[in-house]
Amino acid sequence: MQLADLLRETLDEDSQDVWENERTPTPVRRFGVRLHTAGLSIRETVAILELLGVDRSHGAVWNWVHTLSEAQSDPPTASPSRVAVDEKQIEVDGEKKWLYAAVDTDSKLLLEIDVFSRRGTDPAAAFLHRLTQKHDVADSVFLVDAGGYLTALSRYDLSGRLDYRIRNHIEKWFQTVTMRIDRFHSFWRGSQSSAKQWLRRFRHHYNHERPNQALDGKTPAEEIKNYTVPIKTFHQFSDVSGST
């Protein structure tokens, strides 16, 4: 059995149109991207592919990663009861930037990420606005660690409170992404846009591909699907009871 046939049995085949001009079979490219996102460097990914009989350059694998990050969809739309929000300083091509992230504390779904040139109330408000555009957070409680967030939340009539215990989920996510970055270097080499591209790919990996120990090995995306089933069932029972 050829490598492409073997991988086709285990890897999803979505985003075929993204790869239409590539000569490498789609399963091989997706396998390479997953290797890199899971922790291997580009050089190590190329070496693994060579062992499997696939000879591709570092530049080709790098292009696969960025092409797929542009094509993959946002996280599933969620209606979280509690959202932990925080920011962390990172270095992009020698300049200080701020990575903002929001996590659903129940499903562990990474709701949103973004990179800003500075921290403060205005960047926090811009980040929260993006959340309101993608998720149903009107009734969510935001768990924050600084008063500036409370000011930003008030701009969009969102509720929040200072919390230093439950919001450790967001701290764990920052530890995860920091370990991934430190696997190769202490700062991003490239532009802010390239950093965002990589983070979008990592978000997809974290939500859809990486088993979460706190969820008994399920991914956050799978956990979100489990949440929607009881809700639909409840409404079905309500309709039946109301009709009798």
PDB file of C-alpha atoms in Angstrom:
ATOM      1  CA  MET A   1       0.000   0.000   0.000  1.00  0.00           C
ATOM      2  CA  GLN A   2       1.347   3.449  -0.903  1.00  0.00           C
ATOM      3  CA  LEU A   3       1.801   6.127   1.770  1.00  0.00           C
ATOM      4  CA  ALA A   4      -0.989   8.286   0.323  1.00  0.00           C
ATOM      5  CA  ASP A   5      -3.415   5.347   0.469  1.00  0.00           C
ATOM      6  CA  LEU A   6      -2.430   4.534   4.039  1.00  0.00           C
ATOM      7  CA  LEU A   7      -2.906   8.082   5.252  1.00  0.00           C
ATOM      8  CA  ARG A   8      -6.176   8.486   3.388  1.00  0.00           C
ATOM      9  CA  GLU A   9      -7.675   5.882   5.722  1.00  0.00           C
ATOM     10  CA  THR A  10      -6.885   7.883   8.840  1.00  0.00           C
ATOM     11  CA  LEU A  11      -6.888  11.578   7.909  1.00  0.00           C
ATOM     12  CA  ASP A  12      -9.762  13.818   6.913  1.00  0.00           C
ATOM     13  CA  GLU A  13     -10.006  14.864   3.265  1.00  0.00           C
ATOM     14  CA  ASP A  14     -11.510  18.345   3.677  1.00  0.00           C
ATOM     15  CA  SER A  15     -10.145  21.498   2.016  1.00  0.00           C
ATOM     16  CA  GLN A  16      -9.350  19.622  -1.204  1.00  0.00           C
ATOM     17  CA  ASP A  17      -9.627  22.816  -3.235  1.00  0.00           C
ATOM     18  CA  VAL A  18      -6.792  24.318  -1.200  1.00  0.00           C
ATOM     19  CA  TRP A  19      -4.400  21.745  -2.565  1.00  0.00           C
ATOM     20  CA  GLU A  20      -5.568  21.626  -6.194  1.00  0.00           C
ATOM     21  CA  ASN A  21      -2.300  23.020  -7.581  1.00  0.00           C
ATOM     22  CA  GLU A  22      -0.026  20.811  -5.443  1.00  0.00           C
ATOM     23  CA  ARG A  23       1.731  17.707  -6.741  1.00  0.00           C
ATOM     24  CA  THR A  24       1.988  16.026  -3.321  1.00  0.00           C
ATOM     25  CA  PRO A  25      -1.068  13.889  -2.417  1.00  0.00           C
ATOM     26  CA  THR A  26      -3.400  15.647   0.007  1.00  0.00           C
ATOM     27  CA  PRO A  27      -3.127  13.059   2.845  1.00  0.00           C
ATOM     28  CA  VAL A  28       0.661  13.428   2.821  1.00  0.00           C
ATOM     29  CA  ARG A  29       0.446  17.215   3.113  1.00  0.00           C
ATOM     30  CA  ARG A  30      -2.096  17.029   5.923  1.00  0.00           C
ATOM     31  CA  PHE A  31       0.097  14.488   7.710  1.00  0.00           C
ATOM     32  CA  GLY A  32       3.075  16.824   7.420  1.00  0.00           C
ATOM     33  CA  VAL A  33       1.081  19.777   8.723  1.00  0.00           C
ATOM     34  CA  ARG A  34      -0.129  17.738  11.705  1.00  0.00           C
ATOM     35  CA  LEU A  35       3.409  16.656  12.534  1.00  0.00           C
ATOM     36  CA  HIS A  36       4.557  20.274  12.605  1.00  0.00           C
ATOM     37  CA  THR A  37       1.575  21.543  14.586  1.00  0.00           C
ATOM     38  CA  ALA A  38       1.896  18.739  17.126  1.00  0.00           C
ATOM     39  CA  GLY A  39       5.454  19.735  17.989  1.00  0.00           C
ATOM     40  CA  LEU A  40       7.963  18.826  15.290  1.00  0.00           C
ATOM     41  CA  SER A  41      10.053  21.502  13.631  1.00  0.00           C
ATOM     42  CA  ILE A  42       9.896  22.004   9.864  1.00  0.00           C
ATOM     43  CA  ARG A  43      13.300  20.317   9.596  1.00  0.00           C
ATOM     44  CA  GLU A  44      12.130  17.326  11.650  1.00  0.00           C
ATOM     45  CA  THR A  45       8.910  17.077   9.628  1.00  0.00           C
ATOM     46  CA  VAL A  46      10.911  17.009   6.392  1.00  0.00           C
ATOM     47  CA  ALA A  47      13.128  14.269   7.867  1.00  0.00           C
ATOM     48  CA  ILE A  48      10.105  12.122   8.817  1.00  0.00           C
ATOM     49  CA  LEU A  49       8.616  12.510   5.340  1.00  0.00           C
ATOM     50  CA  GLU A  50      11.953  11.509   3.797  1.00  0.00           C
ATOM     51  CA  LEU A  51      11.931   8.309   5.886  1.00  0.00           C
ATOM     52  CA  LEU A  52       8.497   7.584   4.395  1.00  0.00           C
ATOM     53  CA  GLY A  53       9.746   8.157   0.867  1.00  0.00           C
ATOM     54  CA  VAL A  54       8.448  11.721   0.392  1.00  0.00           C
ATOM     55  CA  ASP A  55      11.166  14.196  -0.639  1.00  0.00           C
ATOM     56  CA  ARG A  56      10.034  17.775  -0.112  1.00  0.00           C
ATOM     57  CA  SER A  57      11.868  20.992   0.748  1.00  0.00           C
ATOM     58  CA  HIS A  58      11.568  22.991   3.964  1.00  0.00           C
ATOM     59  CA  GLY A  59       9.882  25.766   2.001  1.00  0.00           C
ATOM     60  CA  ALA A  60       7.250  23.394   0.609  1.00  0.00           C
ATOM     61  CA  VAL A  61       6.270  22.110   4.063  1.00  0.00           C
ATOM     62  CA  TRP A  62       6.192  25.670   5.416  1.00  0.00           C
ATOM     63  CA  ASN A  63       3.826  26.657   2.605  1.00  0.00           C
ATOM     64  CA  TRP A  64       1.570  23.693   3.419  1.00  0.00           C
ATOM     65  CA  VAL A  65       1.246  24.894   7.023  1.00  0.00           C
ATOM     66  CA  HIS A  66       0.351  28.452   6.069  1.00  0.00           C
ATOM     67  CA  THR A  67      -1.962  27.477   3.215  1.00  0.00           C
ATOM     68  CA  LEU A  68      -3.999  25.214   5.461  1.00  0.00           C
ATOM     69  CA  SER A  69      -4.131  27.774   8.283  1.00  0.00           C
ATOM     70  CA  GLU A  70      -5.769  30.238   5.897  1.00  0.00           C
ATOM     71  CA  ALA A  71      -8.358  27.689   4.735  1.00  0.00           C
ATOM     72  CA  GLN A  72      -9.457  26.173   8.034  1.00  0.00           C
ATOM     73  CA  SER A  73     -12.648  27.448   9.589  1.00  0.00           C
ATOM     74  CA  ASP A  74     -13.122  29.271  12.858  1.00  0.00           C
ATOM     75  CA  PRO A  75     -14.037  27.307  15.999  1.00  0.00           C
ATOM     76  CA  PRO A  76     -17.601  25.966  16.231  1.00  0.00           C
ATOM     77  CA  THR A  77     -20.057  28.617  17.361  1.00  0.00           C
ATOM     78  CA  ALA A  78     -20.507  28.283  21.115  1.00  0.00           C
ATOM     79  CA  SER A  79     -22.759  29.635  23.851  1.00  0.00           C
ATOM     80  CA  PRO A  80     -20.444  29.315  26.846  1.00  0.00           C
ATOM     81  CA  SER A  81     -21.630  29.931  30.385  1.00  0.00           C
ATOM     82  CA  ARG A  82     -18.172  31.066  31.509  1.00  0.00           C
ATOM     83  CA  VAL A  83     -15.315  32.481  29.437  1.00  0.00           C
ATOM     84  CA  ALA A  84     -11.779  32.954  30.718  1.00  0.00           C
ATOM     85  CA  VAL A  85      -9.894  35.784  29.019  1.00  0.00           C
ATOM     86  CA  ASP A  86      -6.258  36.780  29.359  1.00  0.00           C
ATOM     87  CA  GLU A  87      -3.255  38.096  27.469  1.00  0.00           C
ATOM     88  CA  LYS A  88       0.423  37.206  27.360  1.00  0.00           C
ATOM     89  CA  GLN A  89       3.416  39.074  26.059  1.00  0.00           C
ATOM     90  CA  ILE A  90       5.208  37.449  23.123  1.00  0.00           C
ATOM     91  CA  GLU A  91       8.036  38.588  20.891  1.00  0.00           C
ATOM     92  CA  VAL A  92       7.533  38.804  17.133  1.00  0.00           C
ATOM     93  CA  ASP A  93      10.667  39.441  15.098  1.00  0.00           C
ATOM     94  CA  GLY A  94      12.273  41.256  18.029  1.00  0.00           C
ATOM     95  CA  GLU A  95       9.230  43.406  18.911  1.00  0.00           C
ATOM     96  CA  LYS A  96       6.998  43.050  21.962  1.00  0.00           C
ATOM     97  CA  LYS A  97       3.420  42.015  21.126  1.00  0.00           C
ATOM     98  CA  TRP A  98       0.439  40.811  23.141  1.00  0.00           C
ATOM     99  CA  LEU A  99      -1.343  37.541  22.505  1.00  0.00           C
ATOM    100  CA  TYR A 100      -5.002  37.601  23.611  1.00  0.00           C
ATOM    101  CA  ALA A 101      -7.009  34.404  24.085  1.00  0.00           C
ATOM    102  CA  ALA A 102     -10.457  33.323  25.310  1.00  0.00           C
ATOM    103  CA  VAL A 103     -11.423  29.810  26.456  1.00  0.00           C
ATOM    104  CA  ASP A 104     -14.781  28.244  27.306  1.00  0.00           C
ATOM    105  CA  THR A 105     -14.024  26.898  30.796  1.00  0.00           C
ATOM    106  CA  ASP A 106     -16.480  23.999  30.431  1.00  0.00           C
ATOM    107  CA  SER A 107     -15.748  22.601  26.953  1.00  0.00           C
ATOM    108  CA  LYS A 108     -12.139  23.923  26.915  1.00  0.00           C
ATOM    109  CA  LEU A 109     -12.869  25.260  23.414  1.00  0.00           C
ATOM    110  CA  LEU A 110     -10.422  27.960  22.353  1.00  0.00           C
ATOM    111  CA  LEU A 111     -12.954  30.567  21.276  1.00  0.00           C
ATOM    112  CA  GLU A 112     -10.677  33.257  19.896  1.00  0.00           C
ATOM    113  CA  ILE A 113      -7.056  34.384  19.663  1.00  0.00           C
ATOM    114  CA  ASP A 114      -5.456  37.542  18.322  1.00  0.00           C
ATOM    115  CA  VAL A 115      -2.211  39.500  18.463  1.00  0.00           C
ATOM    116  CA  PHE A 116      -2.040  43.209  19.306  1.00  0.00           C
ATOM    117  CA  SER A 117       0.821  45.679  19.425  1.00  0.00           C
ATOM    118  CA  ARG A 118      -0.061  46.750  22.957  1.00  0.00           C
ATOM    119  CA  ARG A 119      -2.211  45.781  25.912  1.00  0.00           C
ATOM    120  CA  GLY A 120      -4.884  47.827  27.659  1.00  0.00           C
ATOM    121  CA  THR A 121      -8.587  48.581  27.637  1.00  0.00           C
ATOM    122  CA  ASP A 122      -8.852  49.387  23.924  1.00  0.00           C
ATOM    123  CA  PRO A 123      -7.166  46.180  22.663  1.00  0.00           C
ATOM    124  CA  ALA A 124      -9.195  44.180  25.189  1.00  0.00           C
ATOM    125  CA  ALA A 125     -12.403  45.817  23.933  1.00  0.00           C
ATOM    126  CA  ALA A 126     -11.479  45.074  20.299  1.00  0.00           C
ATOM    127  CA  PHE A 127     -10.806  41.452  21.207  1.00  0.00           C
ATOM    128  CA  LEU A 128     -14.114  41.137  23.064  1.00  0.00           C
ATOM    129  CA  HIS A 129     -15.942  42.629  20.084  1.00  0.00           C
ATOM    130  CA  ARG A 130     -14.545  39.859  17.869  1.00  0.00           C
ATOM    131  CA  LEU A 131     -15.902  37.329  20.360  1.00  0.00           C
ATOM    132  CA  THR A 132     -19.389  38.842  20.201  1.00  0.00           C
ATOM    133  CA  GLN A 133     -19.309  38.556  16.403  1.00  0.00           C
ATOM    134  CA  LYS A 134     -18.457  34.837  16.420  1.00  0.00           C
ATOM    135  CA  HIS A 135     -20.096  33.412  19.543  1.00  0.00           C
ATOM    136  CA  ASP A 136     -23.233  33.827  21.622  1.00  0.00           C
ATOM    137  CA  VAL A 137     -21.738  35.413  24.732  1.00  0.00           C
ATOM    138  CA  ALA A 138     -24.575  37.756  25.697  1.00  0.00           C
ATOM    139  CA  ASP A 139     -25.314  35.668  28.819  1.00  0.00           C
ATOM    140  CA  SER A 140     -21.764  34.499  29.467  1.00  0.00           C
ATOM    141  CA  VAL A 141     -19.787  35.428  32.565  1.00  0.00           C
ATOM    142  CA  PHE A 142     -16.266  36.576  31.707  1.00  0.00           C
ATOM    143  CA  LEU A 143     -13.551  35.630  34.183  1.00  0.00           C
ATOM    144  CA  VAL A 144     -10.769  38.199  34.173  1.00  0.00           C
ATOM    145  CA  ASP A 145      -7.815  39.187  36.341  1.00  0.00           C
ATOM    146  CA  ALA A 146      -7.692  42.957  35.939  1.00  0.00           C
ATOM    147  CA  GLY A 147     -10.059  45.891  36.271  1.00  0.00           C
ATOM    148  CA  GLY A 148      -9.304  47.085  32.745  1.00  0.00           C
ATOM    149  CA  TYR A 149     -11.210  44.111  31.377  1.00  0.00           C
ATOM    150  CA  LEU A 150     -14.286  45.096  33.374  1.00  0.00           C
ATOM    151  CA  THR A 151     -14.240  48.492  31.650  1.00  0.00           C
ATOM    152  CA  ALA A 152     -13.909  46.829  28.244  1.00  0.00           C
ATOM    153  CA  LEU A 153     -16.766  44.414  29.054  1.00  0.00           C
ATOM    154  CA  SER A 154     -19.052  47.288  29.982  1.00  0.00           C
ATOM    155  CA  ARG A 155     -18.678  48.758  26.475  1.00  0.00           C
ATOM    156  CA  TYR A 156     -20.595  45.789  25.076  1.00  0.00           C
ATOM    157  CA  ASP A 157     -22.916  45.197  28.049  1.00  0.00           C
ATOM    158  CA  LEU A 158     -21.125  41.963  28.884  1.00  0.00           C
ATOM    159  CA  SER A 159     -20.910  40.680  32.452  1.00  0.00           C
ATOM    160  CA  GLY A 160     -17.699  39.669  34.159  1.00  0.00           C
ATOM    161  CA  ARG A 161     -15.915  39.306  37.456  1.00  0.00           C
ATOM    162  CA  LEU A 162     -12.406  39.089  38.805  1.00  0.00           C
ATOM    163  CA  ASP A 163     -11.427  35.447  39.207  1.00  0.00           C
ATOM    164  CA  TYR A 164      -8.082  33.823  39.983  1.00  0.00           C
ATOM    165  CA  ARG A 165      -9.180  30.193  40.380  1.00  0.00           C
ATOM    166  CA  ILE A 166     -11.573  28.960  37.670  1.00  0.00           C
ATOM    167  CA  ARG A 167      -9.781  30.956  35.010  1.00  0.00           C
ATOM    168  CA  ASN A 168      -6.678  28.769  35.374  1.00  0.00           C
ATOM    169  CA  HIS A 169      -7.914  27.059  32.180  1.00  0.00           C
ATOM    170  CA  ILE A 170      -6.644  30.011  30.182  1.00  0.00           C
ATOM    171  CA  GLU A 171      -3.333  29.887  32.034  1.00  0.00           C
ATOM    172  CA  LYS A 172      -2.968  26.212  31.085  1.00  0.00           C
ATOM    173  CA  TRP A 173      -3.598  27.077  27.436  1.00  0.00           C
ATOM    174  CA  PHE A 174      -0.902  29.753  27.514  1.00  0.00           C
ATOM    175  CA  GLN A 175       1.470  27.183  29.021  1.00  0.00           C
ATOM    176  CA  THR A 176       0.628  24.788  26.174  1.00  0.00           C
ATOM    177  CA  VAL A 177       1.227  27.306  23.400  1.00  0.00           C
ATOM    178  CA  THR A 178       4.368  28.650  25.123  1.00  0.00           C
ATOM    179  CA  MET A 179       5.835  25.148  25.337  1.00  0.00           C
ATOM    180  CA  ARG A 180       5.085  24.734  21.631  1.00  0.00           C
ATOM    181  CA  ILE A 181       6.822  28.014  20.729  1.00  0.00           C
ATOM    182  CA  ASP A 182       9.805  27.352  23.027  1.00  0.00           C
ATOM    183  CA  ARG A 183      10.254  24.006  21.306  1.00  0.00           C
ATOM    184  CA  PHE A 184      12.186  25.908  18.621  1.00  0.00           C
ATOM    185  CA  HIS A 185      12.967  29.460  19.716  1.00  0.00           C
ATOM    186  CA  SER A 186      12.117  32.092  22.301  1.00  0.00           C
ATOM    187  CA  PHE A 187      10.392  34.453  19.859  1.00  0.00           C
ATOM    188  CA  TRP A 188       8.595  34.474  16.508  1.00  0.00           C
ATOM    189  CA  ARG A 189      10.751  34.856  13.426  1.00  0.00           C
ATOM    190  CA  GLY A 190       8.532  36.586  10.901  1.00  0.00           C
ATOM    191  CA  SER A 191       5.808  39.201  10.675  1.00  0.00           C
ATOM    192  CA  GLN A 192       2.819  39.673  12.965  1.00  0.00           C
ATOM    193  CA  SER A 193       0.588  38.310  10.192  1.00  0.00           C
ATOM    194  CA  SER A 194       2.658  35.114   9.962  1.00  0.00           C
ATOM    195  CA  ALA A 195       2.366  34.713  13.737  1.00  0.00           C
ATOM    196  CA  LYS A 196      -1.417  35.009  13.427  1.00  0.00           C
ATOM    197  CA  GLN A 197      -1.422  32.416  10.645  1.00  0.00           C
ATOM    198  CA  TRP A 198       0.446  29.912  12.782  1.00  0.00           C
ATOM    199  CA  LEU A 199      -1.811  30.627  15.771  1.00  0.00           C
ATOM    200  CA  ARG A 200      -4.921  29.994  13.656  1.00  0.00           C
ATOM    201  CA  ARG A 201      -3.502  26.638  12.644  1.00  0.00           C
ATOM    202  CA  PHE A 202      -2.636  25.839  16.274  1.00  0.00           C
ATOM    203  CA  ARG A 203      -6.153  26.852  17.338  1.00  0.00           C
ATOM    204  CA  HIS A 204      -7.607  24.344  14.883  1.00  0.00           C
ATOM    205  CA  HIS A 205      -5.210  21.662  16.134  1.00  0.00           C
ATOM    206  CA  TYR A 206      -6.076  22.430  19.762  1.00  0.00           C
ATOM    207  CA  ASN A 207      -9.840  22.400  19.169  1.00  0.00           C
ATOM    208  CA  HIS A 208     -10.212  19.586  16.621  1.00  0.00           C
ATOM    209  CA  GLU A 209      -7.177  17.286  16.756  1.00  0.00           C
ATOM    210  CA  ARG A 210      -5.478  17.376  20.154  1.00  0.00           C
ATOM    211  CA  PRO A 211      -7.061  15.073  22.791  1.00  0.00           C
ATOM    212  CA  ASN A 212      -7.727  16.925  26.041  1.00  0.00           C
ATOM    213  CA  GLN A 213      -7.028  15.071  29.287  1.00  0.00           C
ATOM    214  CA  ALA A 214      -9.642  17.101  31.152  1.00  0.00           C
ATOM    215  CA  LEU A 215     -12.251  15.879  28.627  1.00  0.00           C
ATOM    216  CA  ASP A 216     -11.328  12.175  28.940  1.00  0.00           C
ATOM    217  CA  GLY A 217      -9.435  12.227  25.669  1.00  0.00           C
ATOM    218  CA  LYS A 218     -12.081  14.051  23.623  1.00  0.00           C
ATOM    219  CA  THR A 219     -11.320  17.235  21.749  1.00  0.00           C
ATOM    220  CA  PRO A 220     -13.062  20.512  22.671  1.00  0.00           C
ATOM    221  CA  ALA A 221     -14.915  20.436  19.322  1.00  0.00           C
ATOM    222  CA  GLU A 222     -16.291  16.982  20.176  1.00  0.00           C
ATOM    223  CA  GLU A 223     -17.309  18.223  23.618  1.00  0.00           C
ATOM    224  CA  ILE A 224     -19.239  21.125  22.077  1.00  0.00           C
ATOM    225  CA  LYS A 225     -21.187  18.669  19.923  1.00  0.00           C
ATOM    226  CA  ASN A 226     -22.115  16.720  23.056  1.00  0.00           C
ATOM    227  CA  TYR A 227     -23.507  19.896  24.584  1.00  0.00           C
ATOM    228  CA  THR A 228     -25.881  20.520  21.675  1.00  0.00           C
ATOM    229  CA  VAL A 229     -27.543  17.101  21.742  1.00  0.00           C
ATOM    230  CA  PRO A 230     -29.176  17.364  25.204  1.00  0.00           C
ATOM    231  CA  ILE A 231     -30.430  20.856  24.376  1.00  0.00           C
ATOM    232  CA  LYS A 232     -32.184  19.654  21.211  1.00  0.00           C
ATOM    233  CA  THR A 233     -33.607  16.655  23.053  1.00  0.00           C
ATOM    234  CA  PHE A 234     -34.955  18.890  25.785  1.00  0.00           C
ATOM    235  CA  HIS A 235     -36.740  21.066  23.248  1.00  0.00           C
ATOM    236  CA  GLN A 236     -38.198  17.984  21.578  1.00  0.00           C
ATOM    237  CA  PHE A 237     -39.598  16.755  24.878  1.00  0.00           C
ATOM    238  CA  SER A 238     -40.954  20.240  25.591  1.00  0.00           C
ATOM    239  CA  ASP A 239     -42.795  20.265  22.265  1.00  0.00           C
ATOM    240  CA  VAL A 240     -44.296  16.848  22.945  1.00  0.00           C
ATOM    241  CA  SER A 241     -45.432  17.732  26.434  1.00  0.00           C
ATOM    242  CA  GLY A 242     -46.900  20.979  25.232  1.00  0.00           C
ATOM    243  CA  SER A 243     -48.958  19.284  22.548  1.00  0.00           C
ATOM    244  CA  THR A 244     -50.683  16.826  24.862  1.00  0.00           C
TER     245      THR A 244
END
